[in-house]
mmCIF file of C-alpha atoms and ligand atoms in Angstrom:
data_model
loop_
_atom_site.group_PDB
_atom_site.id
_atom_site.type_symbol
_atom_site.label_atom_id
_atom_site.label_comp_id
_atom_site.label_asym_id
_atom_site.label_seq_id
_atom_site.Cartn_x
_atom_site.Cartn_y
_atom_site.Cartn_z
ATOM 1 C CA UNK Y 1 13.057 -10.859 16.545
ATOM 2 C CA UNK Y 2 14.047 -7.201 16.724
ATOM 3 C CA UNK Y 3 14.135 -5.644 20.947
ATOM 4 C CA UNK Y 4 12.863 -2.076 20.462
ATOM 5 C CA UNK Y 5 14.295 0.248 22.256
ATOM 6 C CA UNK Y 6 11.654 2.643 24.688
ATOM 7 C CA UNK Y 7 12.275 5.857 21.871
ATOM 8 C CA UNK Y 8 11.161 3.267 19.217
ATOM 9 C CA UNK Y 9 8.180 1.668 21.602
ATOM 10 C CA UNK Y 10 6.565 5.248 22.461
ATOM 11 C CA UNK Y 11 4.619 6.564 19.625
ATOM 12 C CA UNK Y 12 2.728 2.893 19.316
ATOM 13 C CA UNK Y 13 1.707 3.237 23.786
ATOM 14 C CA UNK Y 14 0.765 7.332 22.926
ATOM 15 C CA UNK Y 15 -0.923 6.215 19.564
ATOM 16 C CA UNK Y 16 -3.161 4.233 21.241
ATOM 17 C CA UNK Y 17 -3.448 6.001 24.471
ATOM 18 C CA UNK Y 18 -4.624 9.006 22.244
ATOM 19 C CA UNK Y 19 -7.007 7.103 20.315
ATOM 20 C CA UNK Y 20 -8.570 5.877 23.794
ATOM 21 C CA UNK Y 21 -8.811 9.184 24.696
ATOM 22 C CA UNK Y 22 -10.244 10.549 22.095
ATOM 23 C CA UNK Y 23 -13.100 8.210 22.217
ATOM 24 C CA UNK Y 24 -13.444 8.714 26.059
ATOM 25 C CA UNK Y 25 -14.198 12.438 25.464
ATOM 26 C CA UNK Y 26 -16.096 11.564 22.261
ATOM 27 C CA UNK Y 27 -14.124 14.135 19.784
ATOM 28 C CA UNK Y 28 -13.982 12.994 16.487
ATOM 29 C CA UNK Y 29 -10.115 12.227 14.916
ATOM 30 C CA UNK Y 30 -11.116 15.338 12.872
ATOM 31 C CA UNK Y 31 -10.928 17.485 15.813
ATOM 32 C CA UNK Y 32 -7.273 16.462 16.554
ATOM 33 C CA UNK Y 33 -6.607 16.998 12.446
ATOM 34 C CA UNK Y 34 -5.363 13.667 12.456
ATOM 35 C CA UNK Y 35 -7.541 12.969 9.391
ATOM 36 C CA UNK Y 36 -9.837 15.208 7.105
ATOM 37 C CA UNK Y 37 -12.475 12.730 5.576
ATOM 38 C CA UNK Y 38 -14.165 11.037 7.429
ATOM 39 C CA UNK Y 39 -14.180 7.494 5.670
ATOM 40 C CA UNK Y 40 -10.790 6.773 6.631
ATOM 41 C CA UNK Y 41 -11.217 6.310 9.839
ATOM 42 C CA UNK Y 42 -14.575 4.049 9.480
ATOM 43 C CA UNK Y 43 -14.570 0.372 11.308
ATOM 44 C CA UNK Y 44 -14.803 -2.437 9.801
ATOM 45 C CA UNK Y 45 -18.172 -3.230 9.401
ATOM 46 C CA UNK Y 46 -17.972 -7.152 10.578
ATOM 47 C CA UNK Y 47 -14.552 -7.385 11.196
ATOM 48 C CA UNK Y 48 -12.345 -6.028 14.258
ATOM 49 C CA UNK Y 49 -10.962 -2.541 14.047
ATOM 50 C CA UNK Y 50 -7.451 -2.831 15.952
ATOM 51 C CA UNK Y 51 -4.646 -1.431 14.874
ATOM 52 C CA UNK Y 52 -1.621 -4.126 13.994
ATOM 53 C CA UNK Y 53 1.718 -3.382 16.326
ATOM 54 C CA UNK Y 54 4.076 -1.303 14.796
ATOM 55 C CA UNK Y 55 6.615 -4.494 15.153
ATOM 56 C CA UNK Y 56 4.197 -7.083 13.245
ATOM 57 C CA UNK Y 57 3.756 -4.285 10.509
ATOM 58 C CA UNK Y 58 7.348 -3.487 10.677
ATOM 59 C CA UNK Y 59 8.620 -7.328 10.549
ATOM 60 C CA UNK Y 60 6.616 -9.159 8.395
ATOM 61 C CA UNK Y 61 6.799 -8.008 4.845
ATOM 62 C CA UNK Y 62 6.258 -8.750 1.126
ATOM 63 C CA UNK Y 63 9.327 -6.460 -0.407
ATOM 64 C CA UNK Y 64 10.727 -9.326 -3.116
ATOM 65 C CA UNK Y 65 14.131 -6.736 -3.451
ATOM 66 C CA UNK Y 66 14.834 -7.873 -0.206
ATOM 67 C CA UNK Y 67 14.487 -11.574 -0.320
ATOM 68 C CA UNK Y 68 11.050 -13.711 -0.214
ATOM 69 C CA UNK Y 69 10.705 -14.643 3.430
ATOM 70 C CA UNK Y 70 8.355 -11.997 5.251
ATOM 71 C CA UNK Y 71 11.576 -11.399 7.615
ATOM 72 C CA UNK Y 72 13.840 -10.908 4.932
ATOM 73 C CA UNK Y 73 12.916 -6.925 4.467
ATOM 74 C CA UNK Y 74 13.131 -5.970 7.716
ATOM 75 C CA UNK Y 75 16.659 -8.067 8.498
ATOM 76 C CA UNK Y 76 18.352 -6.665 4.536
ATOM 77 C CA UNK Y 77 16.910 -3.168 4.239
ATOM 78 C CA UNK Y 78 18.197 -1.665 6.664
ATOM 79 C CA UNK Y 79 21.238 0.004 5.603
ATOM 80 C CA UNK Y 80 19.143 0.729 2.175
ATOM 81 C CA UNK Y 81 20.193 4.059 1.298
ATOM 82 C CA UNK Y 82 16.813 6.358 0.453
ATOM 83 C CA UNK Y 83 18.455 9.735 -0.062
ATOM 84 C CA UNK Y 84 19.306 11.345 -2.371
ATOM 85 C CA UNK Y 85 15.396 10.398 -3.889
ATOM 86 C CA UNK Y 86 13.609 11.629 -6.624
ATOM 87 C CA UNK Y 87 10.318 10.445 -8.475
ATOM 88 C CA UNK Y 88 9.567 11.985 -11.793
ATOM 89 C CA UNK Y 89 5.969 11.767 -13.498
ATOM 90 C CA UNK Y 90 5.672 11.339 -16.867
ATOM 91 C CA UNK Y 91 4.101 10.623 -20.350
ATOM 92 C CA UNK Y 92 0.687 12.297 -21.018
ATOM 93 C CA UNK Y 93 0.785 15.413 -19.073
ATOM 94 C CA UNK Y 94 1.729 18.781 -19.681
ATOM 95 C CA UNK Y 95 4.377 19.416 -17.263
ATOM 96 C CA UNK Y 96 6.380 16.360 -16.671
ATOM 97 C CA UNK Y 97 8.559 16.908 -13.497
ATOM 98 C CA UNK Y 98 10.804 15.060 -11.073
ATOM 99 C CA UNK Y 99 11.004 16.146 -7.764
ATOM 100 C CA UNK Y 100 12.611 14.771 -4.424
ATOM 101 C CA UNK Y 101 11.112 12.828 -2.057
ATOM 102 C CA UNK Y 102 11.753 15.983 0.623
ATOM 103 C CA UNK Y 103 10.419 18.251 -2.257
ATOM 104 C CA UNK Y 104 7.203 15.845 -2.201
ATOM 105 C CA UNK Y 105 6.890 15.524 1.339
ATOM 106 C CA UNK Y 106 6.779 19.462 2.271
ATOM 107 C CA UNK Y 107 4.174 20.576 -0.708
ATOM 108 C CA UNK Y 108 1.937 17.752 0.316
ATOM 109 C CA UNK Y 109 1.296 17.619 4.075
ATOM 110 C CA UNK Y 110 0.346 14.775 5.338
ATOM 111 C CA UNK Y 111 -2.740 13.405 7.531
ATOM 112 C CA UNK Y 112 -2.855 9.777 9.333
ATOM 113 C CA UNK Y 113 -5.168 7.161 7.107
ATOM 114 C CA UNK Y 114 -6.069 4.353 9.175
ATOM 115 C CA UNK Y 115 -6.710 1.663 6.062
ATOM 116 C CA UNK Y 116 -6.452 -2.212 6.207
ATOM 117 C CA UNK Y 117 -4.059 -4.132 4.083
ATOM 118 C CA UNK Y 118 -5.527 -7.410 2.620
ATOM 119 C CA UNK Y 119 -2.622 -9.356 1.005
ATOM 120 C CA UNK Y 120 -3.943 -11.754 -1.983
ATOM 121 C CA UNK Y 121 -1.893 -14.465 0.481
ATOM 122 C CA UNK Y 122 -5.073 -14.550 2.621
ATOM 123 C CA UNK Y 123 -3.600 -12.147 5.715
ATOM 124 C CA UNK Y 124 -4.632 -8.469 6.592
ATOM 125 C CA UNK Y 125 -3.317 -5.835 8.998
ATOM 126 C CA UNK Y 126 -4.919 -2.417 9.974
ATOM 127 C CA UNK Y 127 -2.242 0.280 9.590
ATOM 128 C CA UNK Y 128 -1.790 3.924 10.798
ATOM 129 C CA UNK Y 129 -0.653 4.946 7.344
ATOM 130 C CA UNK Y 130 0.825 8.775 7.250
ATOM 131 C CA UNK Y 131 0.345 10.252 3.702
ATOM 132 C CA UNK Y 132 -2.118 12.417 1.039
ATOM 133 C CA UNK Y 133 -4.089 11.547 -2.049
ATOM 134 C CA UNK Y 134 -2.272 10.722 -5.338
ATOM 135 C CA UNK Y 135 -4.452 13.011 -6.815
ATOM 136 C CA UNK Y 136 -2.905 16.325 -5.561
ATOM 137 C CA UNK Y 137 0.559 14.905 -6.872
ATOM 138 C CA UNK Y 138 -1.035 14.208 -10.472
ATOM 139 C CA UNK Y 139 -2.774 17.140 -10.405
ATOM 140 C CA UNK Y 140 0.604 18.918 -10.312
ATOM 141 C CA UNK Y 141 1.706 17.936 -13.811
ATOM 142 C CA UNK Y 142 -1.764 18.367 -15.664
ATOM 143 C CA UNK Y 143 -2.941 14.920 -16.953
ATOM 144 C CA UNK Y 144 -4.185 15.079 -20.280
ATOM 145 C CA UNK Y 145 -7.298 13.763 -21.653
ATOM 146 C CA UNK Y 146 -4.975 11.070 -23.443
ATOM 147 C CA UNK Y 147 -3.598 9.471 -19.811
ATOM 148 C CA UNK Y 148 -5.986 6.448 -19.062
ATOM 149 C CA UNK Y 149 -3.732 4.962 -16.906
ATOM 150 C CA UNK Y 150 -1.016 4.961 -14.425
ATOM 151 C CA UNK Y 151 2.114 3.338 -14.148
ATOM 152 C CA UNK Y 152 4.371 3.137 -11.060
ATOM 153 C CA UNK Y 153 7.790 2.087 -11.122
ATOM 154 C CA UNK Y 154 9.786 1.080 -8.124
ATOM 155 C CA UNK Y 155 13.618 1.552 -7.764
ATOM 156 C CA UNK Y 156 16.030 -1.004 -9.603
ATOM 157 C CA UNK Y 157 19.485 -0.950 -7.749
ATOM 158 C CA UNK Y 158 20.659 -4.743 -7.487
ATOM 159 C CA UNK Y 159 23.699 -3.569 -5.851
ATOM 160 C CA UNK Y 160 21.483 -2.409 -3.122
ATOM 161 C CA UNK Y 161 18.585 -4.858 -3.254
ATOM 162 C CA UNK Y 162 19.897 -8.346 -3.383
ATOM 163 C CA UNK Y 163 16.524 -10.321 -4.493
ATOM 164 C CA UNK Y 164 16.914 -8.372 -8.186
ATOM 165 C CA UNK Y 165 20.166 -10.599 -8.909
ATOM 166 C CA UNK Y 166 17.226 -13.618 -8.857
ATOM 167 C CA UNK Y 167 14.635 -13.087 -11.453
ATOM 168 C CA UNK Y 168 11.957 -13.720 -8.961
ATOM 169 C CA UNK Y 169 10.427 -11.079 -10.765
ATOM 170 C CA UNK Y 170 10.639 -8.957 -13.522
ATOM 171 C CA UNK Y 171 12.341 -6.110 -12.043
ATOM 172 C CA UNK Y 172 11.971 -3.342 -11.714
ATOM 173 C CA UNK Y 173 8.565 -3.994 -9.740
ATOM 174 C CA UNK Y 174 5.731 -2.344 -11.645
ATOM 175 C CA UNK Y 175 2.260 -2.166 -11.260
ATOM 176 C CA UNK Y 176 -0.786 0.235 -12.135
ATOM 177 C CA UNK Y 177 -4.053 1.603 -12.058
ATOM 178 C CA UNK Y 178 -7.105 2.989 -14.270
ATOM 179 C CA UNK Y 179 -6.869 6.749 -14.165
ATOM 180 C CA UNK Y 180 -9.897 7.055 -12.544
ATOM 181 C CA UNK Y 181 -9.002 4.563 -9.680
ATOM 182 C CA UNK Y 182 -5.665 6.533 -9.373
ATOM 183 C CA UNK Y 183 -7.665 9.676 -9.262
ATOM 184 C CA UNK Y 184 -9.639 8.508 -6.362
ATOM 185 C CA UNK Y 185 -9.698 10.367 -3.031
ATOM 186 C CA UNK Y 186 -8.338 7.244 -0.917
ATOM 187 C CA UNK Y 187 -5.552 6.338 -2.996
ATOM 188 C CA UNK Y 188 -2.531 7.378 -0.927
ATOM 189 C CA UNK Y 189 0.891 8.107 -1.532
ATOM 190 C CA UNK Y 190 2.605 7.067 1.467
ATOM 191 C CA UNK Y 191 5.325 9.108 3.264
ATOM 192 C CA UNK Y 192 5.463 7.028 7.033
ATOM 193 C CA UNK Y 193 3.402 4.784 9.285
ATOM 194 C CA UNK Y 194 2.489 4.921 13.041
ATOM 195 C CA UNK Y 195 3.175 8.789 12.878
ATOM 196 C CA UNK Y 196 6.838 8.297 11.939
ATOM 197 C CA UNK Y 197 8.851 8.357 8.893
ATOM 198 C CA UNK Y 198 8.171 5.177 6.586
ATOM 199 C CA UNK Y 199 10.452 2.304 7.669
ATOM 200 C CA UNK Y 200 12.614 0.739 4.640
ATOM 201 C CA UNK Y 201 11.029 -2.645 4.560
ATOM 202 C CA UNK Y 202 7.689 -1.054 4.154
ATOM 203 C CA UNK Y 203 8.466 1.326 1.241
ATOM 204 C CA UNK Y 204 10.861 4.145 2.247
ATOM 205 C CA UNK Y 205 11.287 7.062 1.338
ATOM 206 C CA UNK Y 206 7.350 6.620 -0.488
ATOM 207 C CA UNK Y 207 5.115 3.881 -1.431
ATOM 208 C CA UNK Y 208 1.512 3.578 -2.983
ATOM 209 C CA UNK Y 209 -1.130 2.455 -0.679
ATOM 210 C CA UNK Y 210 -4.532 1.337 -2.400
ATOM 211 C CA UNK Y 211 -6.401 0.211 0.398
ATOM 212 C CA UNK Y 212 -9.772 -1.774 -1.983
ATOM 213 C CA UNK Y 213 -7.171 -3.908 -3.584
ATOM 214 C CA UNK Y 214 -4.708 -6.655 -2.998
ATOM 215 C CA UNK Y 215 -1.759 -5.490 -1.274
ATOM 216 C CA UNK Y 216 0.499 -5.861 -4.469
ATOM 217 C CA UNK Y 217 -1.183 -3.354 -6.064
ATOM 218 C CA UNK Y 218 0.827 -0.932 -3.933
ATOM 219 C CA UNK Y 219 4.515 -0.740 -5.253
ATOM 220 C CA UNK Y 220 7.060 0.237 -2.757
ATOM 221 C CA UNK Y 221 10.023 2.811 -3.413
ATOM 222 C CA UNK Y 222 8.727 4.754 -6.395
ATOM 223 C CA UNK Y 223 10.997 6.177 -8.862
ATOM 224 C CA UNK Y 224 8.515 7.044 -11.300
ATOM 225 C CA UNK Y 225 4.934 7.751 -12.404
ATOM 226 C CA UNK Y 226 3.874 7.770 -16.011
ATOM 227 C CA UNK Y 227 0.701 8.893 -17.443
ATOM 228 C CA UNK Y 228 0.033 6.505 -20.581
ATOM 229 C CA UNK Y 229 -2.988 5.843 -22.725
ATOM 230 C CA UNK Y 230 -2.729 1.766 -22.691
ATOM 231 C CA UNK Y 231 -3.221 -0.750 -19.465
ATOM 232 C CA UNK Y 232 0.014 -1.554 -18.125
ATOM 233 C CA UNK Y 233 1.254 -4.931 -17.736
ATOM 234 C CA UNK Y 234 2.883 -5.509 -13.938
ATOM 235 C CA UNK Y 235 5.514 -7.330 -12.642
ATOM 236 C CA UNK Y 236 2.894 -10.013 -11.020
ATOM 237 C CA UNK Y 237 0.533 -9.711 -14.161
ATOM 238 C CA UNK Y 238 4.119 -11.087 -16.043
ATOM 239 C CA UNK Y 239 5.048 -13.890 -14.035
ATOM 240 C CA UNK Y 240 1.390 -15.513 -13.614
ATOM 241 C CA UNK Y 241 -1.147 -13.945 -15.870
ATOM 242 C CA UNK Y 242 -3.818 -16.848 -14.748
ATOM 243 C CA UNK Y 243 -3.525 -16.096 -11.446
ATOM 244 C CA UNK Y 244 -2.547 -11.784 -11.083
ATOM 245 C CA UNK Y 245 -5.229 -9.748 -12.921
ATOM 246 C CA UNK Y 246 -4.821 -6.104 -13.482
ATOM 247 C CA UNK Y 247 -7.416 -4.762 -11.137
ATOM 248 C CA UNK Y 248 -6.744 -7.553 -8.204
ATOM 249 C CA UNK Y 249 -9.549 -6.017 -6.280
ATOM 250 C CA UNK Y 250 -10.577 -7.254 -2.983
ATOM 251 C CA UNK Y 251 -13.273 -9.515 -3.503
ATOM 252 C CA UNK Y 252 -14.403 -12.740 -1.264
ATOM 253 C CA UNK Y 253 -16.567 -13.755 -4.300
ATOM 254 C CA UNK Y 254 -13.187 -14.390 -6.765
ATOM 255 C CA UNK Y 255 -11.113 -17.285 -5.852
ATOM 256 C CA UNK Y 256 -7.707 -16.820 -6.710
ATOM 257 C CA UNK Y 257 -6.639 -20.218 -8.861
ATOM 258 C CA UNK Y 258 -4.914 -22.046 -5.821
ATOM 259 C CA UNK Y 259 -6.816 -20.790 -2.404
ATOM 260 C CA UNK Y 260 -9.883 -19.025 -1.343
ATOM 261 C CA UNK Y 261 -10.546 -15.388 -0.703
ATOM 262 C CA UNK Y 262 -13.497 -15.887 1.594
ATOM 263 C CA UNK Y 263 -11.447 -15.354 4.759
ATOM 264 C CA UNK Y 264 -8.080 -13.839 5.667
ATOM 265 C CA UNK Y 265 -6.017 -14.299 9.101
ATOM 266 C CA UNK Y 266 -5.268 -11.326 10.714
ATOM 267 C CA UNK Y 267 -1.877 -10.503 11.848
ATOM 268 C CA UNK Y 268 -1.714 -10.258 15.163
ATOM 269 C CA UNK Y 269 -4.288 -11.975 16.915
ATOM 270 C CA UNK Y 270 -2.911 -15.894 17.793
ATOM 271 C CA UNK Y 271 -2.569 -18.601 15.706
ATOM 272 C CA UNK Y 272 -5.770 -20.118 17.474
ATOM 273 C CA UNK Y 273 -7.816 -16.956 16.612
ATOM 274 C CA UNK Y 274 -10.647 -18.017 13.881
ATOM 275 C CA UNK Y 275 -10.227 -16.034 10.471
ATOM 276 C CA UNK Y 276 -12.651 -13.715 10.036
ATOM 277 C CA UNK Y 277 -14.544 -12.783 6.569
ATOM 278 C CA UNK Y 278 -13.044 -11.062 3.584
ATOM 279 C CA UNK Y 279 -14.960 -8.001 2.726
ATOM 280 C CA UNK Y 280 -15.896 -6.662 -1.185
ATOM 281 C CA UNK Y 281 -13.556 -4.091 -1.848
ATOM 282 C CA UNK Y 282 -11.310 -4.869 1.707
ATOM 283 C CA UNK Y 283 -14.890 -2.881 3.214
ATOM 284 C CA UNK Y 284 -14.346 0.271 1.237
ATOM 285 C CA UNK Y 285 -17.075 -0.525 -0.896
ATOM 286 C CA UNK Y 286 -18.792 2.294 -0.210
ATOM 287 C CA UNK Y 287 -16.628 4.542 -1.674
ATOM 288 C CA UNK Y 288 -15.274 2.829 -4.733
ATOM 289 C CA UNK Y 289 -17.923 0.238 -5.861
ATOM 290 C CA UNK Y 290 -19.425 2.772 -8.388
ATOM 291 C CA UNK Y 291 -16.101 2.509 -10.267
ATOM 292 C CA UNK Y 292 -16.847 -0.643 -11.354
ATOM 293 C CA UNK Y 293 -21.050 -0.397 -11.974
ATOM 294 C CA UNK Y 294 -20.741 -2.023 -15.302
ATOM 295 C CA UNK Y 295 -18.076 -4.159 -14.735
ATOM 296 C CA UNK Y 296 -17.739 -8.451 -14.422
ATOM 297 C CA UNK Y 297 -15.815 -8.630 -11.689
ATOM 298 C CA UNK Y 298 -14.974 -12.018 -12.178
ATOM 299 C CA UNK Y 299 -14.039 -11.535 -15.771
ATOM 300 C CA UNK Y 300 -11.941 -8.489 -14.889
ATOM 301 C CA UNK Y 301 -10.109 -10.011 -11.736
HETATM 302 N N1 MTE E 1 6.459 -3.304 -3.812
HETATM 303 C C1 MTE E 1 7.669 -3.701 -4.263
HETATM 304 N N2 MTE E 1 8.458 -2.820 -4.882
HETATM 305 N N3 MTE E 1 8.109 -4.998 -4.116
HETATM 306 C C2 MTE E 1 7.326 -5.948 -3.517
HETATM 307 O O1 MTE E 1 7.755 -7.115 -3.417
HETATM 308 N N4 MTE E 1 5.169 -6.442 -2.436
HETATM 309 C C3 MTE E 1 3.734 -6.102 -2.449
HETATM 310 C C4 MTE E 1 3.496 -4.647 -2.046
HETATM 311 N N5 MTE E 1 4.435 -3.770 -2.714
HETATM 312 C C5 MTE E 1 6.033 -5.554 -3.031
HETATM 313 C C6 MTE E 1 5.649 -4.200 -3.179
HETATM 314 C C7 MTE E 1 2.925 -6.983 -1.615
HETATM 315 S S1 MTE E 1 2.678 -8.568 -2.190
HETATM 316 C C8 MTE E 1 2.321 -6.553 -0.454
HETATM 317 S S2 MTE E 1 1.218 -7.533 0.381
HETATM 318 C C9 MTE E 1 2.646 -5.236 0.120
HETATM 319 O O2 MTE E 1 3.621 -4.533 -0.628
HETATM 320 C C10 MTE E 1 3.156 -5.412 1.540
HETATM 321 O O3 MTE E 1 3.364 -4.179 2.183
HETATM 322 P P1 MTE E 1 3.937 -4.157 3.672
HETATM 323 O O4 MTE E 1 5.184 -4.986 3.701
HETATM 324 O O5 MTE E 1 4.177 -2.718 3.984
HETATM 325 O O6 MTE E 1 2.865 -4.764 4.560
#
């Protein structure tokens, strides 16, 4: 495993030194402007509320483009070239545009989001996330009435990314969400973790983060964003229909065809450490669970 050097190891010690502080002095994040709404900084109800290291977040991955082992990412994206960058949204809006990833980064400053990651493998880490609603960045182009979905598209460049010469996966890696679920406050387009810039393996130069579902849901290295009126098929909905449903929220009740989602390991703590409960919604039910008030959840998995 990767030796960090001390310029690399700093932000993590002051991250959490500040965060002690804080509390000592009882201010609220707020107070520091590290984050605006309050929700995203809530604990975790039943479950514990420590950040992950910036080396497990940073070394074990899911990024298929880089190979399938959850060191691959880390060890073959590192020379991954994110710049030039530009993402263009599309399809039913009035002003399609594409913009850079610099262009995207300066008219849409970014606040920390502290949000857990539940992968549908069964593992979660809690994550400093640096980034801003998807929202303001739709809002930009003027969805029409029409869009009642959204599809992201992440970058196809086999001669970069050497898992696309295996089809793995239909590439390039897609997914989506109802407009409404796009729409929501808490849906983040990421620009960095761990107040830094994002890290290749976990999405560089910007990545969706949608912290209710299953950690596929977010699609690294976006290219593009299309409005459309019909519910997208994704790369994971493709290669295993039985077992990837479209909405792949978190939820403990819903086995997935081959394990349990009752529990989930969390990334980190030792391999002796007991697995603690899965939460509806990854705990953000408070916030989101009205989306789905008329909805079987286990029919619409
Ligand atoms: N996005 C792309 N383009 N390719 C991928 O293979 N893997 C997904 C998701 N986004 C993936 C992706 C899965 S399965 C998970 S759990 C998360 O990214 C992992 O994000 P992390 O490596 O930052 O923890």
């Amino acid at each position: 495993m990767k030796k960090y050097k001390q310029s690399e190891i700093t932000p993590e010690k002051i991250y959490k030194k500040r965060r002690k502080f804080i509390k000592s002095i009882g201010l609220g994040m707020s107070s520091l402007s590290l984050s605006t709404i309050p929700f995203l900084n809530k604990g975790y109800s039943q479950n514990k509320n420590e950040l992950t290291s910036y080396e497990d977040i940073t070394t074990y991955n899911n990024y298929y483009e880089f190979g399938t082992g959850k060191g691959d990412p880390f060890k073959n994206s590192q020379e991954f070239v994110t710049k030039p960058w530009s993402v263009t949204i599309e399809g039913e809006v009035d002003n399609p545009i594409t913009l850079s990833a610099e262009e995207i980064i300066s008219l849409f400053p970014s606040e920390e989001r502290v949000y857990k990651l539940r992968c549908v493998e069964g593992w979660s880490m809690v994550i400093p996330w640096m980034g801003f609603s998807l929202s303001k960045l739709l809002n930009k182009v003027s969805v029409k009435n029409s869009a009642k979905f959204v599809e992201f598209e992440s970058i196809y460049d086999p001669l970069q990314m050497k898992g696309q010469k295996y089809p793995v996966l239909n590439w390039p890696y897609r997914e989506g969400l109802r407009i409404d679920e796009a729409m929501h406050p808490i849906t983040t387009v990421v620009t960095g973790l761990y107040g830094k810039a994002l890290p290749n393996q976990n999405g560089a130069p910007l990545r969706i983060f949608v912290p209710w579902k299953y950690g596929f849901k977010s699609a690294k290295a976006i290219v593009k964003i299309k409005l459309v009126e019909n519910m997208p098929t994704s790369s994971w909905m493709r290669s295993s229909p039985r077992e990837y449903g479209f909405y792949s929220n978190v939820n403990p009740n819903v086995s997935h065809p081959r394990w349990s989602q009752a529990t989930e390991r969390v990334i980190g703590e030792g391999i002796f450490s007991p697995r603690i409960e899965t939460e509806m919604f990854n705990g953000y039910g408070d916030e989101v669970a009205n989306l789905y008030s008329d909805m079987d959840l286990k029919k619409n998995f």
